[in-house]
Coordinates of C-alpha atoms and ligand atoms in Angstrom, one line a residue:
X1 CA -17.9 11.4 -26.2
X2 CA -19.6 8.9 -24.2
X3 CA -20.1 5.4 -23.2
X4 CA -23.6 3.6 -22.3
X5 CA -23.4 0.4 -20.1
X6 CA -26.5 -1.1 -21.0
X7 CA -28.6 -3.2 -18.8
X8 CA -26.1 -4.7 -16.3
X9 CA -25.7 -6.0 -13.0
X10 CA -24.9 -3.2 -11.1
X11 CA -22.2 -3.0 -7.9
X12 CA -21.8 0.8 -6.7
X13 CA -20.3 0.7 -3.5
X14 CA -21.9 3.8 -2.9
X15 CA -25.2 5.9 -3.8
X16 CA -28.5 4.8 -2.6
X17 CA -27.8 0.9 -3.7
X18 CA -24.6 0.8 -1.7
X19 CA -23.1 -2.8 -2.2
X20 CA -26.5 -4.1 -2.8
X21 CA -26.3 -5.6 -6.7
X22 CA -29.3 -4.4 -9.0
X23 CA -29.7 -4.4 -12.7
X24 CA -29.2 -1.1 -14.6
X25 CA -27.5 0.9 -17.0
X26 CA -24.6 3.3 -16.5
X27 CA -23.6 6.5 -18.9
X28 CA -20.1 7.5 -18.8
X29 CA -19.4 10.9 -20.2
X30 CA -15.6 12.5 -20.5
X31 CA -13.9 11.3 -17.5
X32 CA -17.0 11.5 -15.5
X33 CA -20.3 9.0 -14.5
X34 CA -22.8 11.1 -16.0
X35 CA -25.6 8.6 -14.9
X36 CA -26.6 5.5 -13.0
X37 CA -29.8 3.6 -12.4
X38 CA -32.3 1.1 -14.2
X39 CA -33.9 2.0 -17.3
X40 CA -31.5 5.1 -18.4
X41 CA -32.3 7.3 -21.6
X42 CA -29.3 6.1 -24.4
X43 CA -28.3 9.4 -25.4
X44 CA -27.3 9.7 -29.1
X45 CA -24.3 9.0 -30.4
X46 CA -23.2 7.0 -27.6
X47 CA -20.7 3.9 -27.6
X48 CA -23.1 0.9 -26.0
X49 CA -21.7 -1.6 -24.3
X50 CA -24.0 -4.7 -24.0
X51 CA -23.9 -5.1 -19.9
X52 CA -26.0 -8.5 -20.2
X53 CA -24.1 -11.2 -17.8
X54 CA -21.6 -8.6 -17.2
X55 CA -21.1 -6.7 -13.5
X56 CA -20.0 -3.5 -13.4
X57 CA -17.9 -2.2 -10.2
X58 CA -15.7 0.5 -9.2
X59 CA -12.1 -0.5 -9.6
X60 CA -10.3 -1.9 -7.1
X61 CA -8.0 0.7 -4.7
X62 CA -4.4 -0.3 -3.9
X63 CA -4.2 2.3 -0.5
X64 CA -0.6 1.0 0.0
X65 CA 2.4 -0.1 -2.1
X66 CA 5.8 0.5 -2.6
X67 CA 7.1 0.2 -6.2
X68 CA 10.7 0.6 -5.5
X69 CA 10.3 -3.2 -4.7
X70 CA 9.6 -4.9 -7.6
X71 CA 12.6 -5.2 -9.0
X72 CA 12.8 -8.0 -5.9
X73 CA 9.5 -9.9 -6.9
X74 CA 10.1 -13.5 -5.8
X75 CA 13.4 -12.7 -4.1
X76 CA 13.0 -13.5 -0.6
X77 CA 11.3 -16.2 2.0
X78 CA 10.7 -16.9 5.6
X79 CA 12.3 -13.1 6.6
X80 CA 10.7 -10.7 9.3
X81 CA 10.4 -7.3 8.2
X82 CA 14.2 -6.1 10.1
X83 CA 16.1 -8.6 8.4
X84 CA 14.2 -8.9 5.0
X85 CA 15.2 -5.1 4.7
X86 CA 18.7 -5.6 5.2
X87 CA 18.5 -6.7 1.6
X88 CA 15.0 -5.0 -0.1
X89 CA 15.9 -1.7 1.6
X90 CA 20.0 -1.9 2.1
X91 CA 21.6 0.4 4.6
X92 CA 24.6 0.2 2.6
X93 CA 25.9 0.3 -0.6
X94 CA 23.2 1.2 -2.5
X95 CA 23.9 3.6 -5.7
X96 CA 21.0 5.5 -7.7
X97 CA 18.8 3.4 -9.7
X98 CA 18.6 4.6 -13.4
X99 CA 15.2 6.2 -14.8
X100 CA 14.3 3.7 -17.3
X101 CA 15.0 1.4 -14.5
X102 CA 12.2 3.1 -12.5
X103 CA 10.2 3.9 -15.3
X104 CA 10.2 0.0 -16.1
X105 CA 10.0 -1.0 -12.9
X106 CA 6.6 0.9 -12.4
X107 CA 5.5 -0.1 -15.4
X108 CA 5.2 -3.6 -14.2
X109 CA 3.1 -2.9 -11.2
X110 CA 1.1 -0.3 -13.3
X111 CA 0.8 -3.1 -15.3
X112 CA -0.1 -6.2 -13.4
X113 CA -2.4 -3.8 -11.7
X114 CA -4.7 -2.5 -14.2
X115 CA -4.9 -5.7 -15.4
X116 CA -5.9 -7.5 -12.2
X117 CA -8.5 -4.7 -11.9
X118 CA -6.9 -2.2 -9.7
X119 CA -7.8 1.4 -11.1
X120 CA -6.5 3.4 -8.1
X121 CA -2.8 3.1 -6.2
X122 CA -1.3 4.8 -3.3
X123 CA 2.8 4.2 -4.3
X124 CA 5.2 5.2 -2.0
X125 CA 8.3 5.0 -3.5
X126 CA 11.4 5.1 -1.7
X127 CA 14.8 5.6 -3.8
X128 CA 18.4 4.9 -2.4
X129 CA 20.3 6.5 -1.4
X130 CA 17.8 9.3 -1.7
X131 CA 15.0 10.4 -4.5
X132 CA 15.4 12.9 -7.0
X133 CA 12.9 14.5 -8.8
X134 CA 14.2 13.2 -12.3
X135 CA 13.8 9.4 -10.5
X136 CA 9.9 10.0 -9.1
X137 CA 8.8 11.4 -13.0
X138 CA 10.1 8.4 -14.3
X139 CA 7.3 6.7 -12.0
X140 CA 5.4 9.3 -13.0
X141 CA 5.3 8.9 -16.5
X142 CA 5.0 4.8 -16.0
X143 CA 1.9 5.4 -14.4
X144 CA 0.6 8.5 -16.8
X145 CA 1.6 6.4 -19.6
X146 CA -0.4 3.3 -18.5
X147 CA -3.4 5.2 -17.8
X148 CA -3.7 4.5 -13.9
X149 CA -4.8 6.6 -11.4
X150 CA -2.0 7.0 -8.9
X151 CA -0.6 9.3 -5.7
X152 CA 2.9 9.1 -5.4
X153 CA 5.6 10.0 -2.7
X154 CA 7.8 11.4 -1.6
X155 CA 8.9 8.6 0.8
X156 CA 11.8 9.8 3.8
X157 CA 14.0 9.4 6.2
X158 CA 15.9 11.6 7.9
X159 CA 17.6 9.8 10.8
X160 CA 20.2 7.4 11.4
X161 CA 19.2 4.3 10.5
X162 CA 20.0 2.6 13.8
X163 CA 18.7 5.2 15.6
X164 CA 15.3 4.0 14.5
X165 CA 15.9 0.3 15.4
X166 CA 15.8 -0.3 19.4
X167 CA 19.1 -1.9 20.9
X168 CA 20.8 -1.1 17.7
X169 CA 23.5 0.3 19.8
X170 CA 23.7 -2.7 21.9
X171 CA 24.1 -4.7 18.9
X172 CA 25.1 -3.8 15.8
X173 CA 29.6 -3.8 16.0
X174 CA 30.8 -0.5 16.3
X175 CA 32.7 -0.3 12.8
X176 CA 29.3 -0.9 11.3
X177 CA 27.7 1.8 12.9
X178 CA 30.2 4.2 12.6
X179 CA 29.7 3.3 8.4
X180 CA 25.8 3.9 9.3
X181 CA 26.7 7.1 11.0
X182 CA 29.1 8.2 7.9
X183 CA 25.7 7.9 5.4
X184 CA 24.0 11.6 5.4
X185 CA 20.5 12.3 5.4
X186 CA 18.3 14.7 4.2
X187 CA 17.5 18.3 6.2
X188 CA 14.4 19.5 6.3
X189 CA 14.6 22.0 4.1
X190 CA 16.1 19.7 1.6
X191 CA 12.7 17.7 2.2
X192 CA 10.1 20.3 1.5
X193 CA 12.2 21.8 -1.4
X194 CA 11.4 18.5 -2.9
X195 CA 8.2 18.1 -1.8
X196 CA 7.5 21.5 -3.4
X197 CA 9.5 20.8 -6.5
X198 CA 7.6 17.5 -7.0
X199 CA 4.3 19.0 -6.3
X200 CA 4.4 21.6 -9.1
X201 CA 5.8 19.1 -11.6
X202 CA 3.1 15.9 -11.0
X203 CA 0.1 17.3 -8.8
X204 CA -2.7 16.9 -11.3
X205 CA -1.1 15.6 -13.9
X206 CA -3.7 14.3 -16.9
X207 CA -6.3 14.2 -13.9
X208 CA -5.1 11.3 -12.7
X209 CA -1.7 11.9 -10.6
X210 CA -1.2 13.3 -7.4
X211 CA 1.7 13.6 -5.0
X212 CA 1.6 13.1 -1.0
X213 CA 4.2 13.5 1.6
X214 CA 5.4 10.7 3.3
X215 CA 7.6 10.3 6.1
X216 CA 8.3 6.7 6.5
X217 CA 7.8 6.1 10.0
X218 CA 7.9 8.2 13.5
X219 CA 10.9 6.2 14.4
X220 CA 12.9 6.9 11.5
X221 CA 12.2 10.8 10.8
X222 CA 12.8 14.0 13.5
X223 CA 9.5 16.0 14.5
X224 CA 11.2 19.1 12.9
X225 CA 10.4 17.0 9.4
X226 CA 7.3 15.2 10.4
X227 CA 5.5 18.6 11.5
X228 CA 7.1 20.3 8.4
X229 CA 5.7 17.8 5.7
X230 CA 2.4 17.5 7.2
X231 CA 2.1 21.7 7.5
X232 CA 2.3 20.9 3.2
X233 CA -0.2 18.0 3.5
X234 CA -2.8 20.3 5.0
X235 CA -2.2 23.2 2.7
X236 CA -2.4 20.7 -0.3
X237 CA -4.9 18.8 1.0
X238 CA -2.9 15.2 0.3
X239 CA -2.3 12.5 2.2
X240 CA 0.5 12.7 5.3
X241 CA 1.3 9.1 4.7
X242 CA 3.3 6.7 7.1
X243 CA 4.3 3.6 8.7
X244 CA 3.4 2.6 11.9
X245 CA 3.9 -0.6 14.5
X246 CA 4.0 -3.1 11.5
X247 CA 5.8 -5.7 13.5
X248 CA 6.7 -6.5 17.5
X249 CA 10.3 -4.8 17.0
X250 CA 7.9 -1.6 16.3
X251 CA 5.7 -2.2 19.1
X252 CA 8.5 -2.6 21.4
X253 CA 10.0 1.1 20.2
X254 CA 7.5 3.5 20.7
X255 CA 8.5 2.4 24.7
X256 CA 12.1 2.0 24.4
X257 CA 12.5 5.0 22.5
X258 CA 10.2 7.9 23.4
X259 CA 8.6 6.1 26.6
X260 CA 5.0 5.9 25.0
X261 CA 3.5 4.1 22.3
X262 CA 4.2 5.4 18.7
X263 CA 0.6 6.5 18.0
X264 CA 0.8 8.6 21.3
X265 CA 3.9 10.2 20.3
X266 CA 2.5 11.0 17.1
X267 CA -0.8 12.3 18.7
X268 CA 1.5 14.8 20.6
X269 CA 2.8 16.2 17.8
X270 CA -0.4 17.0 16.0
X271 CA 0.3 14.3 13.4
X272 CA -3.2 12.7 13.9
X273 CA -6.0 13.6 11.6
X274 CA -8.6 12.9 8.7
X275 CA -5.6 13.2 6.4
X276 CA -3.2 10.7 8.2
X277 CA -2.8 7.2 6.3
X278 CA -1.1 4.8 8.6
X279 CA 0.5 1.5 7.1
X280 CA -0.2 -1.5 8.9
X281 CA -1.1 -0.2 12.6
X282 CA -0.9 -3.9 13.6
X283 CA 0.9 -3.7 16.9
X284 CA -1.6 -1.1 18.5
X285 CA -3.1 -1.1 22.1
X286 CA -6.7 -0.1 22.9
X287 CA -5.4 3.2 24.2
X288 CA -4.0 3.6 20.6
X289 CA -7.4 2.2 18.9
X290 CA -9.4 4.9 20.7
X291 CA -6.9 8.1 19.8
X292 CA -6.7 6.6 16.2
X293 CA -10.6 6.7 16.3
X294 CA -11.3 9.9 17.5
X295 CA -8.6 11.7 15.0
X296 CA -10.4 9.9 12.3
X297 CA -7.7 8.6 10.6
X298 CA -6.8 5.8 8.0
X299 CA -5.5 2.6 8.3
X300 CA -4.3 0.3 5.7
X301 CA -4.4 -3.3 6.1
X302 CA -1.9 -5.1 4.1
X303 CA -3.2 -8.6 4.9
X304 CA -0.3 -10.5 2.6
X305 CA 2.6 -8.6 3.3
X306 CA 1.9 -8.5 6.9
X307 CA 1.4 -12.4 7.0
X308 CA 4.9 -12.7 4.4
X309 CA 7.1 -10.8 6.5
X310 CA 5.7 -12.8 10.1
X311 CA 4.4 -9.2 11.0
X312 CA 0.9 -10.2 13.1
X313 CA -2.7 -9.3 11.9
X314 CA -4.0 -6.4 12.4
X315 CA -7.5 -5.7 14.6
X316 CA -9.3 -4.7 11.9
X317 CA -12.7 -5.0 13.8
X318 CA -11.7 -3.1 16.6
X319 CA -10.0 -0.4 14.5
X320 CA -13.2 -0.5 12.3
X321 CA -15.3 -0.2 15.4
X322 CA -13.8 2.9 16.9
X323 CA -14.3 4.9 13.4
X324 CA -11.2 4.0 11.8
X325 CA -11.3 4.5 7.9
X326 CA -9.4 0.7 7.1
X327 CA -8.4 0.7 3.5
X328 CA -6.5 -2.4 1.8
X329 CA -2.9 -2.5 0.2
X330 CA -0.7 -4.7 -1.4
X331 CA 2.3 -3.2 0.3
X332 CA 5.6 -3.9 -1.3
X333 CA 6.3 -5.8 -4.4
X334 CA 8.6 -8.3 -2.6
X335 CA 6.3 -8.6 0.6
X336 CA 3.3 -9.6 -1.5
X337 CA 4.9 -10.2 -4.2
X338 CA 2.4 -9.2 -6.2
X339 CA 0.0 -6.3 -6.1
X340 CA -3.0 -8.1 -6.9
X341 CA -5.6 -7.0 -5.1
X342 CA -8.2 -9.7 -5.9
X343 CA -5.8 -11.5 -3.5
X344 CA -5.4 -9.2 -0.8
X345 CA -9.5 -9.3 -0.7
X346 CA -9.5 -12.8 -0.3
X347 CA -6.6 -13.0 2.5
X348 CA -8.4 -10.3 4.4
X349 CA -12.0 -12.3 4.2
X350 CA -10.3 -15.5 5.5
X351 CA -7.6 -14.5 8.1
X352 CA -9.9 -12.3 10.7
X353 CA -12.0 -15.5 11.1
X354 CA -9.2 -17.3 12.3
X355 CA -8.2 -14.5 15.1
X356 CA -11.2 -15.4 17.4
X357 CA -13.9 -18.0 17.6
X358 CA -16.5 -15.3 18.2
X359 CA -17.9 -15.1 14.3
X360 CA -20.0 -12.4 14.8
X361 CA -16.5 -10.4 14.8
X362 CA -15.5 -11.6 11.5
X363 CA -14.5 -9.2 8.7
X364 CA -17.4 -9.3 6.1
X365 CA -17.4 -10.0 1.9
X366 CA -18.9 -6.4 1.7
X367 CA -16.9 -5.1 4.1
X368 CA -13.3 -6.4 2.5
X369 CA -14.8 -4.6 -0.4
X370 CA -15.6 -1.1 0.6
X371 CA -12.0 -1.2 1.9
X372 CA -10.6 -2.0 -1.0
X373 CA -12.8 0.6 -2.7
X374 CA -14.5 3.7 -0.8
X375 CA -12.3 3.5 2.0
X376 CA -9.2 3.3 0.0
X377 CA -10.5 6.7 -2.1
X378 CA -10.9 8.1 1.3
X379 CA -7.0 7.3 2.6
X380 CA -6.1 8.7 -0.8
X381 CA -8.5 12.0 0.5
X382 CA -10.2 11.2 -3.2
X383 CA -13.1 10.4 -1.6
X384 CA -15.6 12.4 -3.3
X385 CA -14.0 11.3 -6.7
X386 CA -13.5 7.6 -7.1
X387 CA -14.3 4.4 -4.6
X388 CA -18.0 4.0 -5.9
X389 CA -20.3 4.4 -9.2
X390 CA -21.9 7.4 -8.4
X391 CA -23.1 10.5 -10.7
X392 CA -20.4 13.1 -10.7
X393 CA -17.6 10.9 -9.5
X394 CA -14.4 9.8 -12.0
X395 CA -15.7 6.9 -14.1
X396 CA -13.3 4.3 -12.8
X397 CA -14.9 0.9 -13.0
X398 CA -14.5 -2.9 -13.9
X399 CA -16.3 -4.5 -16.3
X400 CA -16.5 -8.2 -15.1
X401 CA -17.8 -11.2 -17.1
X402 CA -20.5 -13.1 -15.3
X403 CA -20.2 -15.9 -17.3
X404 CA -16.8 -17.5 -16.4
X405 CA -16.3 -20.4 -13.5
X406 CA -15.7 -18.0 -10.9
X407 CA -19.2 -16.8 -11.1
X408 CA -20.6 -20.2 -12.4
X409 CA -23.0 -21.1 -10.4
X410 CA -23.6 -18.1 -9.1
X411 CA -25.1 -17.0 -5.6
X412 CA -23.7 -13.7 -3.9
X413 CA -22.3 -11.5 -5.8
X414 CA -19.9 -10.3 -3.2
X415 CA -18.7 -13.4 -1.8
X416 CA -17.7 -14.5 -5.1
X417 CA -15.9 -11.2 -5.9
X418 CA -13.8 -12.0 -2.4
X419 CA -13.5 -15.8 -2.3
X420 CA -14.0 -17.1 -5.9
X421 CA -12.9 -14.1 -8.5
X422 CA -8.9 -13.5 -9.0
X423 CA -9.2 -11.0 -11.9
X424 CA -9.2 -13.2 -14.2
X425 CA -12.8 -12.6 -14.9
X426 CA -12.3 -8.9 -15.9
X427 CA -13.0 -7.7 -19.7
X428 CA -12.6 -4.3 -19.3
X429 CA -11.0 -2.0 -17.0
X430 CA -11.8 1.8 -17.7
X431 CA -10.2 4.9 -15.9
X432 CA -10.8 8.2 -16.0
X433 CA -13.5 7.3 -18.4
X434 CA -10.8 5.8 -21.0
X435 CA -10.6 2.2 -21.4
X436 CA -7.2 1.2 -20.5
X437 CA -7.6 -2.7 -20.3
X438 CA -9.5 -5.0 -23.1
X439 CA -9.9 -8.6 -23.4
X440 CA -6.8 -9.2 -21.0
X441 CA -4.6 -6.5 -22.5
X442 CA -3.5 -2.9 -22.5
X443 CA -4.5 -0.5 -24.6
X444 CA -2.0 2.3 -24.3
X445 CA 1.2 0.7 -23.8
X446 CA 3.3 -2.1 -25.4
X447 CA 3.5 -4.3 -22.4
X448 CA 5.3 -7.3 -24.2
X449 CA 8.1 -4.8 -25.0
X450 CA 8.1 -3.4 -21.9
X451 CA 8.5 -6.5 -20.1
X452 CA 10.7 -8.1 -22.5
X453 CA 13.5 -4.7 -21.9
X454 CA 13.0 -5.2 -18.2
X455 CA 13.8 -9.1 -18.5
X456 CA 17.1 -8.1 -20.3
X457 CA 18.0 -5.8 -18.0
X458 CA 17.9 -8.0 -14.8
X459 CA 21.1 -9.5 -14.7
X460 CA 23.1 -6.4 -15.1
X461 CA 20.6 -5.2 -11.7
X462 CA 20.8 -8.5 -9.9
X463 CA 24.7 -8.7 -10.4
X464 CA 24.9 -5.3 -8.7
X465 CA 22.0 -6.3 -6.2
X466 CA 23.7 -9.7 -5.0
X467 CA 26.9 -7.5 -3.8
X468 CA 24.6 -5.3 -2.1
X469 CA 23.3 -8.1 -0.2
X470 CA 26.6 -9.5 0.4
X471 CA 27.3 -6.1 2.2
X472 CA 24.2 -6.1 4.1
X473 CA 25.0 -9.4 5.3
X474 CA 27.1 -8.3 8.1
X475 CA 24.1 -6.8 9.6
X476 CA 22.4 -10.1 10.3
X477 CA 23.2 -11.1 13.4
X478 CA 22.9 -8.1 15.0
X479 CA 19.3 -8.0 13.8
X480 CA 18.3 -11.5 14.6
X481 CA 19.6 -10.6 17.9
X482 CA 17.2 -7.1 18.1
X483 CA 14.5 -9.3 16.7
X484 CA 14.5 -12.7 18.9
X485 CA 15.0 -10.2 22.1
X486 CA 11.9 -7.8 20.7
X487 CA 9.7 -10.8 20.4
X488 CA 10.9 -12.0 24.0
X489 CA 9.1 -8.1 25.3
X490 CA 5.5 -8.6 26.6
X491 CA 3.9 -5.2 25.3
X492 CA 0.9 -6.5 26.5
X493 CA -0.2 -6.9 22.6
X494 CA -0.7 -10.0 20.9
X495 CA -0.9 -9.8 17.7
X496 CA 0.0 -12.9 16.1
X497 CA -2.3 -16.2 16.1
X498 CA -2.3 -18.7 18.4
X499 CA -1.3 -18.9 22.3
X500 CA 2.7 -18.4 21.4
X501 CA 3.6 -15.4 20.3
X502 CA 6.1 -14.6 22.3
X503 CA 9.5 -16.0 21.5
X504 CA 9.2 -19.4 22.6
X505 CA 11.0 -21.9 25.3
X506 CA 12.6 -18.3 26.7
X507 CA 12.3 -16.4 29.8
X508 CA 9.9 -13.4 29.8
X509 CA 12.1 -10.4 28.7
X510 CA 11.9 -6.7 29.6
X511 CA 13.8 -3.2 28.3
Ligands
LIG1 ZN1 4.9 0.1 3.4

């Protein structure tokens, strides 16, 4: 069985043409580019697909979301990340979420994702109170049956929350930390268990699923389970995926809780390699940029969610310039809200240029799109599969129609695809060498169903959901307190735009 792309413009991301546009054909055989160049032999019996006014490019790579969000798209405004989780990840109160609820609410990123061009995501999925392997196949089987290519966690904590959260003690009333204290959390063992349970049940799965570890942040999990998990990433050759200095409050903990910077601490515990994918790395000093470098590892840049949640933005060119592999992500699904990343490509092309007048620093159309491609295969340690149209690789590409008013009139390619195209261009999205999107819809799934039993569900969830947040409520103060006095800490960081991003009209604070 295979497909022949014939005769159209060309965007490989990779190879010899690299993100230079040419005209040529491309053969697709099984799951696999069999061939691409100008002027290919049609072998017979192939499918042809007309490629005149058409581009072809590797689907886009989500490097960073979090699934378990979506059931809070369009929930929330004008939060910072510490108080915005009170409610999308409650410390209290939370009961199990059902597996069709997860299997639904996958399907709806799965969903809006393939359609919006995104082939390849990186989902780390957290579950209150904490995931079972029945909860993460449901995920699995959303994304299996929708045809995307996905890595899934895994996601964990295994301290106190408070302990993770710096002046929590000073803060937070004692009868709510002794109801934080009463919460378990998992042991180590517990953790790999899982991880080894989940491994043998998803790694692989149809060629297109693979697990990762993930402990959430260095804040939040011991070293006993941090070292442990990343012993399995190495033998299993998957991502050790993780969070680290998203917003000021994180900054600020690295030195009020282990006396040096988070990246440091997690340099000294052998955490730091070509297999490390750190979320957001916003809050970083140049010490930081240069061990991040020389370990090789990858960053991903969630340019929304980081400018939702007040977070900062990140330095991209300087991580970039030490050797840092800087992927893109959506994030969250109510920190986006969406995980479109047509829109994360254009956030990223725009909001560098507004860090520094010096434009010769500025964060490229090709180089938004090798990190939402190459670079993103690379954070997902798929490198040599997907991320570009190349001969051997997985045939996961976009076919986009040139004729629409995004591409009318047309000039570069690539800064159309960053600041002019939103998806909504795309005809056909293929995976794995299957096309899974066509003319605006999927082809394996029922996606007006799908949506329509989700919908019904919702008031049952948000019912539940709104007394969670009542719960959680208590917490606020406490946190706007950690946050305001955070913000008053000069770190010697800066990390927000403008000359004011310190808490204003306040004295200069200290630990
Ligand atoms: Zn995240």
């Amino acid at each position: 069985m295979s497909t022949f792309i014939r005769g159209a413009t060309v965007l490989a991301m990779g190879g010899a043409s690299g993100s230079t546009p040419f005209t040529g054909d491309l053969l697709v055989e099984g799951d696999r580019i069999a061939a691409i160049g100008p002027n290919l032999p049609v072998p017979d019996g192939a499918t042809i697909i007309e490629g005149a006014g058409k581009l072809v490019m590797p689907g886009l790579i989500n490097a960073h979301l979090h699934s378990g969000e979506a059931l809070f798209k369009g929930r929330y405004d004008n939060l910072p990340l510490e108080l915005w989780m009170l409610y999308s990840y409650p410390i209290l109160g939370a009961k199990a979420l059902a597996e069709r609820m997860i299997y639904l609410r996958s399907m709806v990123v799965a969903i809006e994702s393939l359609k919006t061009g995104v082939t390849c995501l990186t989902d780390d999925i957290f579950e209150a109170p904490r995931q079972s392997l029945a909860q993460l196949g449901a995920a699995v089987q959303a994304y299996d049956d929708a045809g995307i290519r996905a890595t899934v966690s895994g996601h964990v904590m295994d301290k106190d929350f408070l302990d993770s959260i710096p002046f929590s003690r000073e803060h937070v009333p004692a009868d709510l930390q002794a109801e934080v204290a009463k919460l378990g959390v998992p042991t180590t063992a517990e953790y790999i268990d899982f991880a080894k349970e989940a491994y043998a049940a998803f790694h692989g799965r149809s060629g297109r699923i693979r697990f990762m570890v993930a402990p959430s942040a260095p804040q939040r999990c011991t070293p006993e389970l941090m070292q442990a998990a990343n012993e399995l990433a190495l033998e299993w050759k998957v991502p050790f995926h993780t969070h680290i200095v998203e917003t000021k409050v994180q900054g600020v903990t690295g030195p009020a809780i282990y006396g040096k910077t988070l990246m440091r601490y997690m340099d000294d515990l052998g955490l730091m390699h070509s297999g490390t994918t750190i979320a957001h790395s916003i809050w970083v000093t140049s010490d930081d940029i240069a061990l991040m470098g020389e370990a090789g590892v990858s960053i991903v840049h969630n340019t929304i969610s980081n400018q939702k949640l007040g977070a900062g933005v990140a330095p991209v060119r300087q991580l970039l310039d030490a050797g840092v592999n800087v992927a893109l992500g959506s994030d969250g699904i109510c920190s986006n809200d969406t995980p479109r990343m047509f829109d994360v490509m254009h956030a990223c092309g725009l909001i560098h240029k507004v860090t520094t007048p010096d434009y010769k620093q500025w964060v490229s159309a090709a180089e938004v799109l090798h990190a939402c491609t190459l670079a993103g295969a690379k954070s997902a340690l798929i490198g040599h599969e997907a991320g570009s149209l190349e001969a051997g690789k997985k045939a996961d590409l976009l076919i986009i129609n040139l004729n629409t008013v995004s591409f009318t009139p047309r000039n570069d390619i690539l800064n159309h695809l960053v600041y002019c195209e939103n998806g909504s261009s795309i005809e056909k999205v293929m995976v794995n060498g299957e096309i899974v999107v066509e003319n605006g819809k999927l082809t394996k799934i029922d996606e007006e169903a799908l949506l329509a039993e989700l919908q019904a569900a919702m008031p049952g969830f948000n019912e539940y959901h709104s007394g969670v947040e009542r719960t959680n409520k208590a917490f606020e103060p406490s946190f706007d307190a950690i946050h305001r006095r955070c913000n008053q800490i000069d770190i010697g960081v800066h990390r927000l735009i403008g000359n004011s991003d310190m808490w204003p009209s306040t004295p200069s604070g200290n630990f």
